[in-house]
Coordinates of N, CA and C and ligand atoms in Angstrom, one line a residue:
X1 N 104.7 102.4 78.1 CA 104.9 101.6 79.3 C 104.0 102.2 80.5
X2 N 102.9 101.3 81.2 CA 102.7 101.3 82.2 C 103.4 102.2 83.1
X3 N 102.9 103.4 84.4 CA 103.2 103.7 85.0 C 103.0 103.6 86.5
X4 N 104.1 103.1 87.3 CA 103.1 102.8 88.6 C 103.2 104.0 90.0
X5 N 102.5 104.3 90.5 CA 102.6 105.4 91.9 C 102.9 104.7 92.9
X6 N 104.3 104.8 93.4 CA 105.0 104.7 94.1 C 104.8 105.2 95.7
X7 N 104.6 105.1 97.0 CA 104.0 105.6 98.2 C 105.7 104.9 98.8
X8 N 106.4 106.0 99.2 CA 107.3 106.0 100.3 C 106.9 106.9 101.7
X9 N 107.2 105.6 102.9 CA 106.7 106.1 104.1 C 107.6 106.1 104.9
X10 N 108.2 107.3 105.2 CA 109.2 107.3 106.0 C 109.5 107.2 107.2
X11 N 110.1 106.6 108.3 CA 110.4 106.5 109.3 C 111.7 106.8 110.4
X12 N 111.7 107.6 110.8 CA 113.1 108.0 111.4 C 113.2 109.0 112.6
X13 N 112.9 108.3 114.0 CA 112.9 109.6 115.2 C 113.6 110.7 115.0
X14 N 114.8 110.4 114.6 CA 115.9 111.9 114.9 C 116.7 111.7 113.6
X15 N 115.8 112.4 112.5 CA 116.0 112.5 111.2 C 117.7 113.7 111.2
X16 N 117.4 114.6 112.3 CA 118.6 115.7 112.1 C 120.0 114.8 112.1
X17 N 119.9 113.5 113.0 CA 121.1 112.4 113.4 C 121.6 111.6 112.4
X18 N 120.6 111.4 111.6 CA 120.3 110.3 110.4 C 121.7 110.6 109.4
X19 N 122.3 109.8 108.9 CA 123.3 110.1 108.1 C 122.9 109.3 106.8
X20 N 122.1 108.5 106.9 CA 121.6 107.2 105.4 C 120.3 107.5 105.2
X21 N 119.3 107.3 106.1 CA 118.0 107.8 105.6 C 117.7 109.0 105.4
X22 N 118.1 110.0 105.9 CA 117.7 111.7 105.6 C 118.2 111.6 104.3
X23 N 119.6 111.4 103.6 CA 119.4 111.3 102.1 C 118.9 110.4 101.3
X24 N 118.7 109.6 102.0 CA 117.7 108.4 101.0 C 116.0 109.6 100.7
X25 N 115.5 109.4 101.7 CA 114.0 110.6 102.0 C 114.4 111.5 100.9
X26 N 115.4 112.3 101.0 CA 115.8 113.6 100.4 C 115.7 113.3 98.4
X27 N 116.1 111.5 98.2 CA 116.3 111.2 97.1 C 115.2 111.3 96.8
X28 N 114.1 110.3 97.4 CA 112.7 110.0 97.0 C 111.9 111.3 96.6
X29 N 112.3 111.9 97.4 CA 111.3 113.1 96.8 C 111.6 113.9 95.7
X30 N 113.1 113.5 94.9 CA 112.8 114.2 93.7 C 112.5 113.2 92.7
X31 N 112.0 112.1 92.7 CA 111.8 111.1 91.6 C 110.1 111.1 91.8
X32 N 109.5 111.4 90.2 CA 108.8 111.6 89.7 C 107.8 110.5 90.0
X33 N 106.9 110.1 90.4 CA 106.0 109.2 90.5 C 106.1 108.9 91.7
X34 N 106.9 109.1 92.7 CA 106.9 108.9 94.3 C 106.4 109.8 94.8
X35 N 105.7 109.4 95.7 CA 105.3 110.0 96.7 C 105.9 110.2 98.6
X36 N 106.7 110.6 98.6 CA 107.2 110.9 100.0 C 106.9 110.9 101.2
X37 N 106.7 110.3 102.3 CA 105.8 110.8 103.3 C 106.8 110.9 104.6
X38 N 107.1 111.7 105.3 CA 107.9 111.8 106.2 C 106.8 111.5 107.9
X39 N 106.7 110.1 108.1 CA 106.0 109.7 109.2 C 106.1 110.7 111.0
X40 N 107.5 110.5 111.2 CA 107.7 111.3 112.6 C 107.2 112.8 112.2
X41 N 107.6 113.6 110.9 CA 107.2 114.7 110.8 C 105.8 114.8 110.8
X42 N 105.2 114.3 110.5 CA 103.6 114.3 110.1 C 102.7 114.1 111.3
X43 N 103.2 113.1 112.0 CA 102.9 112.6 113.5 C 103.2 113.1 114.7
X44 N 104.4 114.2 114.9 CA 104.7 114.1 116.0 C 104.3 113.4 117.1
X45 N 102.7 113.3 117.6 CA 102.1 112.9 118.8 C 101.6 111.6 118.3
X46 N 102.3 110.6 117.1 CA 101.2 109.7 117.2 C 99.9 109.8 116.4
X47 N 99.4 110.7 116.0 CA 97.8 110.7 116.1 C 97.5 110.6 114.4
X48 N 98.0 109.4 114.4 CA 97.8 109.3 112.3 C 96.3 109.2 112.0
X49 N 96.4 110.2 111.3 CA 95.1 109.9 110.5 C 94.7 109.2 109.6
X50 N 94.1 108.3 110.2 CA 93.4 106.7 109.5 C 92.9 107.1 107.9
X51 N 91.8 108.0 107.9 CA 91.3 108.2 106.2 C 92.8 108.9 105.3
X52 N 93.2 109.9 106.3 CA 94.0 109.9 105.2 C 95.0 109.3 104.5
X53 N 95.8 108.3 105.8 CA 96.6 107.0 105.0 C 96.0 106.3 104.3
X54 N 94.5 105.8 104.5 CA 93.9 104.7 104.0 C 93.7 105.3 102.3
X55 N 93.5 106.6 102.3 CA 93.3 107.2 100.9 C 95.1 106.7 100.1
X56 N 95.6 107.3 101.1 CA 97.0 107.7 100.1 C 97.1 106.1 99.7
X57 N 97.4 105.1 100.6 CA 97.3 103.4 100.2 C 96.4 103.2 98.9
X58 N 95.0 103.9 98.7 CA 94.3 103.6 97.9 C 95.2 104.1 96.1
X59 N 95.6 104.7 96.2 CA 96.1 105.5 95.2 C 97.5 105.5 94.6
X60 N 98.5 104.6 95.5 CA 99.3 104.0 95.2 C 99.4 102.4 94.7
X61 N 100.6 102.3 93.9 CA 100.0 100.8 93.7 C 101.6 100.1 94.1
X62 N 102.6 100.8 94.7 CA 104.1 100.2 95.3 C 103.6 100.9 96.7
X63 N 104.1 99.9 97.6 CA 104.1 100.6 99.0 C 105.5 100.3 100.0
X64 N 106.4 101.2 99.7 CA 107.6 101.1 100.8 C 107.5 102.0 101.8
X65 N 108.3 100.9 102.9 CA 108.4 101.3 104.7 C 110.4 101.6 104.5
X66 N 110.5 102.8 104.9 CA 111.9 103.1 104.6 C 112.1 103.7 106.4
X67 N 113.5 102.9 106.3 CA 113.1 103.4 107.7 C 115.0 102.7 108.8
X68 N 115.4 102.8 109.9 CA 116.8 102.3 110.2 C 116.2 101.3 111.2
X69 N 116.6 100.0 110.6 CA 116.4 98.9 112.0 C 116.7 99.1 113.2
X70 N 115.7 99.2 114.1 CA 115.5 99.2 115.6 C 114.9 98.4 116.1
X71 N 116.0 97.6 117.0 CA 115.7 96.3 117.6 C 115.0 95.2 117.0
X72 N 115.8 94.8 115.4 CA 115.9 94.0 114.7 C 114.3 94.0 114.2
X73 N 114.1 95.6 114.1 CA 112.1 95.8 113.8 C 111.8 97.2 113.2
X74 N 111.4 97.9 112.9 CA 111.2 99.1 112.8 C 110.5 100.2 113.9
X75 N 111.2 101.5 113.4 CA 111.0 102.2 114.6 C 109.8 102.3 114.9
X76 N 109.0 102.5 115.8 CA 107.5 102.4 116.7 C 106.6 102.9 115.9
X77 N 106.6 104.0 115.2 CA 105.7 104.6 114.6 C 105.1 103.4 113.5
X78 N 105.7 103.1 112.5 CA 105.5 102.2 111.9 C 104.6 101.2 112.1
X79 N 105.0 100.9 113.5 CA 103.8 99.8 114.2 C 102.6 100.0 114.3
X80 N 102.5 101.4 115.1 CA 101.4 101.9 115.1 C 100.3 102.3 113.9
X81 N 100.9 102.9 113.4 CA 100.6 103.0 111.7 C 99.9 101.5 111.1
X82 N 100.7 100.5 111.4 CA 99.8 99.5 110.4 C 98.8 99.3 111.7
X83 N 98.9 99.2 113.0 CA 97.7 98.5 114.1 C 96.5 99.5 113.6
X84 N 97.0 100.8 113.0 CA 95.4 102.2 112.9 C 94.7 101.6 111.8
X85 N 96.2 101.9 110.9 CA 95.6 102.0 109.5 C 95.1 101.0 108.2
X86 N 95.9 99.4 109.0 CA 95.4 98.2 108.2 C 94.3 97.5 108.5
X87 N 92.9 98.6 108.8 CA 91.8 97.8 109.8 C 91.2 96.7 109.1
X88 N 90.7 96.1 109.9 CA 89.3 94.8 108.7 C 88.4 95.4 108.2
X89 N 88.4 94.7 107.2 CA 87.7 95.6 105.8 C 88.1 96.8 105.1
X90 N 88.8 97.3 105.1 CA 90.2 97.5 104.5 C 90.8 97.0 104.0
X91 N 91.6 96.4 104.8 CA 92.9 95.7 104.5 C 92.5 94.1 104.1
X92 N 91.7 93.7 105.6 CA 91.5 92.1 105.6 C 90.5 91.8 106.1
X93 N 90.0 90.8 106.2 CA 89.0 90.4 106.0 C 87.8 90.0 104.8
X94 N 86.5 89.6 104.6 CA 86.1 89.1 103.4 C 85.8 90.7 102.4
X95 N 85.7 91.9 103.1 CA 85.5 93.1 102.3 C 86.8 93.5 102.2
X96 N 87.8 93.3 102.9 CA 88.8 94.3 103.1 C 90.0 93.9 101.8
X97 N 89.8 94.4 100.8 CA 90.5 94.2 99.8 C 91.3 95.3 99.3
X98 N 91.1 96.3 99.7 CA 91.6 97.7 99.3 C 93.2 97.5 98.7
X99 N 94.2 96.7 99.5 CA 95.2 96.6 99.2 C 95.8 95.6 98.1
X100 N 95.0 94.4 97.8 CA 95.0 93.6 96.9 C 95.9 93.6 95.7
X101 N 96.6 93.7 95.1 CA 97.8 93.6 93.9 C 98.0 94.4 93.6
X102 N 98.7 94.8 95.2 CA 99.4 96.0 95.3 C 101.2 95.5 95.3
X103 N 102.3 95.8 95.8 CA 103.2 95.2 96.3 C 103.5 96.4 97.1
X104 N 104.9 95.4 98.3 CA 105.1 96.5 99.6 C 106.6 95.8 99.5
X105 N 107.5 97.0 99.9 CA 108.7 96.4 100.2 C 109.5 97.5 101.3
X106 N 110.7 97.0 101.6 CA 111.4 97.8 103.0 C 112.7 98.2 102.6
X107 N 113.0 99.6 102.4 CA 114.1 99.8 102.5 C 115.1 100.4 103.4
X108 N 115.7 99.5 104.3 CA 116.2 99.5 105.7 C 117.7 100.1 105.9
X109 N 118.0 100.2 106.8 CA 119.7 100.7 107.0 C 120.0 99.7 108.8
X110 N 120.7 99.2 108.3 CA 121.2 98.7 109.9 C 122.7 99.0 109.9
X111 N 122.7 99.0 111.4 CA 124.0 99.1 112.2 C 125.0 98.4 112.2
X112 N 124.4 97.0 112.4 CA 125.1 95.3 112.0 C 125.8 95.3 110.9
X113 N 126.7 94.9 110.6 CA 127.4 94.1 109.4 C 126.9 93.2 109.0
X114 N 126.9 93.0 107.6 CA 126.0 92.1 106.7 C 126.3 90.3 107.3
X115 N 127.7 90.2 107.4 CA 127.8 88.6 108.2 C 126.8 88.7 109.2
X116 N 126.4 89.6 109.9 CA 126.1 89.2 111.1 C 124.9 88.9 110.6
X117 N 124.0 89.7 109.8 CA 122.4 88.9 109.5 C 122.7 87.3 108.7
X118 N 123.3 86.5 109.3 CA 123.4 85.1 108.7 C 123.1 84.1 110.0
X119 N 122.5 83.2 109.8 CA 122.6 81.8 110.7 C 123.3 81.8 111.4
X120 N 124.4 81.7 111.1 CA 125.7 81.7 111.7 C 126.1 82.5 112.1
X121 N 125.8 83.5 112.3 CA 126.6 85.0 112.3 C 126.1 85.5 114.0
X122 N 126.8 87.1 114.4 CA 126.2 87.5 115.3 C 124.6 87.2 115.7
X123 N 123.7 87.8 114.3 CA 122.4 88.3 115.1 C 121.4 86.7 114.6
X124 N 122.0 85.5 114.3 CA 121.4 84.9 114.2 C 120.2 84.5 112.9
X125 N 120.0 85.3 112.4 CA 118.8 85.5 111.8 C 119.3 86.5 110.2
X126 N 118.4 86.1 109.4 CA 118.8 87.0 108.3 C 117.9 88.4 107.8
X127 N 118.3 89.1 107.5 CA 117.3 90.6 107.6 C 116.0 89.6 107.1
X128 N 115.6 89.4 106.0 CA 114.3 88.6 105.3 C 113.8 88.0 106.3
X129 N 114.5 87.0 107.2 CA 114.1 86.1 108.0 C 113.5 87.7 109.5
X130 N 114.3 88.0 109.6 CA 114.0 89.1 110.5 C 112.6 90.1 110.3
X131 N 112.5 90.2 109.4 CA 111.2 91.0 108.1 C 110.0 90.2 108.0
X132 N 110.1 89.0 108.9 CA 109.3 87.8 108.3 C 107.3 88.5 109.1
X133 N 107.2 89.3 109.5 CA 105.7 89.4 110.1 C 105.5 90.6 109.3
X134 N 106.6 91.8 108.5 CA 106.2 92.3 107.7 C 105.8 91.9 106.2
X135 N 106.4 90.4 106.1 CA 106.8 90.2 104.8 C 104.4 88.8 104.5
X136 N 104.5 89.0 106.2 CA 103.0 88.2 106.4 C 102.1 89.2 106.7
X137 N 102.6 90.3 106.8 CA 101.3 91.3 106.9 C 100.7 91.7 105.3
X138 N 101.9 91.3 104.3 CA 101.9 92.2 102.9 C 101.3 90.9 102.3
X139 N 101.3 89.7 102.5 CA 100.8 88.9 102.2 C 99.0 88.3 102.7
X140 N 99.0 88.9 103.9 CA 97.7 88.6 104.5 C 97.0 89.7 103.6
X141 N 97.1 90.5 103.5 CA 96.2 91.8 103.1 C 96.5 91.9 101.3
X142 N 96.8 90.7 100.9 CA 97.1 90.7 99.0 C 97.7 91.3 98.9
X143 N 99.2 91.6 99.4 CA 100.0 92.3 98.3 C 101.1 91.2 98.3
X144 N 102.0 91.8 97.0 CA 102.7 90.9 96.8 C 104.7 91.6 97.2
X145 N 105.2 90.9 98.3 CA 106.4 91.1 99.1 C 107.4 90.8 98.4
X146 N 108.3 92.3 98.0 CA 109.7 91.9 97.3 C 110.3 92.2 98.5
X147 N 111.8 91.3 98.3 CA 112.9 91.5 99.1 C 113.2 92.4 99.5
X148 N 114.0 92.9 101.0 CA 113.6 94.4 101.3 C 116.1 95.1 100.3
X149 N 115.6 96.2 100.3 CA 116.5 97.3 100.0 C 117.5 97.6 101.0
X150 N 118.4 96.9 101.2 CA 119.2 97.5 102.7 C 120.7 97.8 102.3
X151 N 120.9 98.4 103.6 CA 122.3 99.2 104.1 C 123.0 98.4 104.9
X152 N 123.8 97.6 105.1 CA 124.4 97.2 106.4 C 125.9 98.0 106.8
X153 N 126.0 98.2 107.9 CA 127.3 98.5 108.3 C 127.0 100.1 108.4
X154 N 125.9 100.9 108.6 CA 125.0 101.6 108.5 C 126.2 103.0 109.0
X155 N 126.5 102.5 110.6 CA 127.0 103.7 110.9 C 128.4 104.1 110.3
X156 N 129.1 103.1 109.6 CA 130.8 103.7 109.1 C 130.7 104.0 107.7
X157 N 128.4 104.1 106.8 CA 128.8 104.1 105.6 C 129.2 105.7 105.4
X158 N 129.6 106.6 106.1 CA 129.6 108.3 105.9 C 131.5 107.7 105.5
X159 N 131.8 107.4 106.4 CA 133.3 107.6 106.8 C 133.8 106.5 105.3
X160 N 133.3 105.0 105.2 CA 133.6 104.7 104.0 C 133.0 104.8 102.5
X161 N 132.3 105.9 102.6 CA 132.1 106.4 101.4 C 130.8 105.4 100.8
X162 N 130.4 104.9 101.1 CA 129.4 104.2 100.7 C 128.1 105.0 100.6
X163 N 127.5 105.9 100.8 CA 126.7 106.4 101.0 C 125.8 106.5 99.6
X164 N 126.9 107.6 99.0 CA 126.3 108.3 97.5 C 125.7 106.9 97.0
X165 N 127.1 106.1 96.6 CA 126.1 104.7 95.7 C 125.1 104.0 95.9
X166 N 124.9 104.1 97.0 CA 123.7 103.7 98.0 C 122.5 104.5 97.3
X167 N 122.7 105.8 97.5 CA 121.5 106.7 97.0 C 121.5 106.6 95.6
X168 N 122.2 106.6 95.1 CA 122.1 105.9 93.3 C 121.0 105.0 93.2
X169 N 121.6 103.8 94.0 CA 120.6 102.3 93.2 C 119.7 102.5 94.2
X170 N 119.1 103.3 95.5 CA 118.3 103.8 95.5 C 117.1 104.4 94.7
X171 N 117.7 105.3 93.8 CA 116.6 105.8 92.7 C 116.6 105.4 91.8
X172 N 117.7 104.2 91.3 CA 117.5 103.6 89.8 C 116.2 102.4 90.7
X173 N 116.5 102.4 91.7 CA 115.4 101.0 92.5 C 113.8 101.9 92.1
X174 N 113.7 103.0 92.7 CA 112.3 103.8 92.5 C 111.8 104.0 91.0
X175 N 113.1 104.6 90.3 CA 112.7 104.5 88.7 C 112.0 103.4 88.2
X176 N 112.5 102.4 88.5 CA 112.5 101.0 87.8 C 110.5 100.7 88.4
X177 N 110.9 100.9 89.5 CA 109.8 100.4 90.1 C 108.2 101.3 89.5
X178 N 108.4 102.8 89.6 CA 108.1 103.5 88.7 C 107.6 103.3 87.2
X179 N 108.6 103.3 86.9 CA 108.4 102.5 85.3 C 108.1 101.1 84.8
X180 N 108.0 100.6 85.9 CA 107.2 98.5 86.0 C 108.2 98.2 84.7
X181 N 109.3 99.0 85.4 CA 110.8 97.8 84.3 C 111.9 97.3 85.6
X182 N 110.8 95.9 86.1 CA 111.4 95.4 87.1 C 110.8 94.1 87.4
X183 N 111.7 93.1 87.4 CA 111.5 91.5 87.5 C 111.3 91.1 89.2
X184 N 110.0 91.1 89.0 CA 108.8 90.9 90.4 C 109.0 89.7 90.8
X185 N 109.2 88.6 90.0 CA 109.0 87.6 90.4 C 110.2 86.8 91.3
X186 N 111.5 87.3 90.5 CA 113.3 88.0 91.0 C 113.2 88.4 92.2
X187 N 112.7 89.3 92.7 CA 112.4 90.4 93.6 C 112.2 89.6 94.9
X188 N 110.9 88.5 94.4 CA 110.2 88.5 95.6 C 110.9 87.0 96.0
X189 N 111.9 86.6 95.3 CA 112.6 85.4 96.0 C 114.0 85.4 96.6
X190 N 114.6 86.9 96.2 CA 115.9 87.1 96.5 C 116.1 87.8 98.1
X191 N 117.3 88.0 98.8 CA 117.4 88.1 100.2 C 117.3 89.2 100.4
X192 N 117.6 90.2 99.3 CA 117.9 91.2 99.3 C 118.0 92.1 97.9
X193 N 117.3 93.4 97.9 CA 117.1 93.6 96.2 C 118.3 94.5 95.8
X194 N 119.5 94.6 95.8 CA 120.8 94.7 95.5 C 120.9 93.7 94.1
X195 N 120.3 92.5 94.5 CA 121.0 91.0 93.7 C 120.0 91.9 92.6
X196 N 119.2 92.1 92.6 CA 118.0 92.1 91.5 C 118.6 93.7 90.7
X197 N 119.0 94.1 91.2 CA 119.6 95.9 90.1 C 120.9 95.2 89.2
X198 N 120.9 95.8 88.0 CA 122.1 95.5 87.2 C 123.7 96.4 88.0
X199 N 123.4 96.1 89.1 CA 124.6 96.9 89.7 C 125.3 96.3 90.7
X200 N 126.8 96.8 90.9 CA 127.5 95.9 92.3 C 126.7 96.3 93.1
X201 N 126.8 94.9 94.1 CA 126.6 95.3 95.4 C 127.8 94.9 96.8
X202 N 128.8 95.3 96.1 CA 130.0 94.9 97.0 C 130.2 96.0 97.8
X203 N 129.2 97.3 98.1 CA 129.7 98.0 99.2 C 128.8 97.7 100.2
X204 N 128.2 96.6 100.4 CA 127.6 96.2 101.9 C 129.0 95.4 102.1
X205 N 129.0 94.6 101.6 CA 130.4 93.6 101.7 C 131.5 94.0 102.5
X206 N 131.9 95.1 102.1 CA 133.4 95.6 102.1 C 133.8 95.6 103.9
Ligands
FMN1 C1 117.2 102.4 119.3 C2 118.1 101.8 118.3 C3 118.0 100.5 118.0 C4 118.9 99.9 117.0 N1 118.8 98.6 116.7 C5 119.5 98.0 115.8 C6 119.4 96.6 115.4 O1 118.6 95.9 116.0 N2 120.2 96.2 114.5 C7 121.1 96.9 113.8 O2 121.8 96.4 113.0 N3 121.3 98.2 114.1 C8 120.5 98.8 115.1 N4 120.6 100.2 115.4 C9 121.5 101.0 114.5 C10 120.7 101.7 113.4 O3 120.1 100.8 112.6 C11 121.6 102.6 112.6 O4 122.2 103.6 113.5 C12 120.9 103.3 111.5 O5 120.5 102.3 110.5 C13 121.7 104.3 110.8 O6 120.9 105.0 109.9 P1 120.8 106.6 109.9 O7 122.2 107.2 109.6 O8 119.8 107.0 108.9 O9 120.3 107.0 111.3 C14 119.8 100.7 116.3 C15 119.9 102.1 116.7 C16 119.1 102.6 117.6 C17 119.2 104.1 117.9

């Protein structure tokens, strides 16, 4: 079986506060074909280095943005990072192919309760629909956008226990992905990639 190199890019100001992504980060790095990148650590000031993301992108062939929704977007670094690092010809434009049949996905943690990312709901909008200029950046630049990986209900999952199972289908998610024993096509039309693991996902629900 095919093996694919995995690029997790992590994002989190105040990783010491973090109660869902410090152990998500902490998972990724012991699964074998990922690659880990802790963004705030790396960056402190901002000052990403263009060749060297643009290599590590070259050399991976999965690209996740892991990271806790801030202001229904990801934290700033992130931003910055694609304005440096996704330049033309690179990324886009008639040379800029580098990223081309790759895939990119997001695995997020929000604060919100899962009702609320609905139409109807508090925030209006649904995380995918909310994801929608990352889900056109991965598409402008040829890669192919699976549904993103999320947490909702983010800050009470310590106190309801939700956490560990979270970091489970976490790395059965990296494995899979890893090991290209995973239904892409599933992936890239569902709301959320919970539906797509042979596993419940009744603890966003609860
Ligand atoms: C500046 C800031 C903005 C936030 N914006 C949102 C938001 O738009 N939607 C939401 O559901 N939660 C929001 N939250 C809550 C975080 O998403 C939540 O605390 C985080 O996912 C928990 O993960 P952690 O334990 O790894 O920090 C925000 C938190 C902060 C600090």
């Amino acid at each position: 079986m095919s093996k694919n190199k995995v690029l997790v890019l992590y994002a989190h100001p105040s990783p010491r506060r973090s109660e869902v992504n410090q152990p998500l980060f902490k998972a990724s790095q012991q699964v074998e074909g990922v690659t880990a990148v802790d963004l705030y650590h790396d960056y402190p000031t901002y000052n990403i280095n263009i060749d060297r993301e643009q290599q590590r992108l070259r050399e991976h062939d999965i690209i996740i943005f892991q990271f806790p929704l801030y202001w229904y977007s990801t934290p700033s670094i992130l931003k910055e990072w694609q304005d440096l690092v996704l330049e033309y010809g690179f990324a886009y434009g008639s040379e800029g192919t580098e990223l081309h049949g790759k895939k990119f996905l997001c695995s997020l943690t929000a604060g919100g309760k899962e009702d609320a990312y609905q139409t109807e709901g508090y925030n209006h909008f649904t995380i995918r629909q909310l994801l929608y200029p990352l889900e056109q950046m991965a598409t402008l630049t040829g890669m192919q956008y699976l549904a993103p990986f999320a947490l909702f209900g983010a800050r009470t999952a310590r106190e309801d226990d939700r956490i560990s199972t979270h970091v489970t289908q976490w790395k059965a998610l990296l494995n899979s992905l890893v090991n290209d024993d995973f239904d892409y096509k599933q992936a890239a039309k569902v709301e959320k990639l919970t539906m797509c693991l042979n596993q419940p996902d009744s603890e966003e629900k609860a």
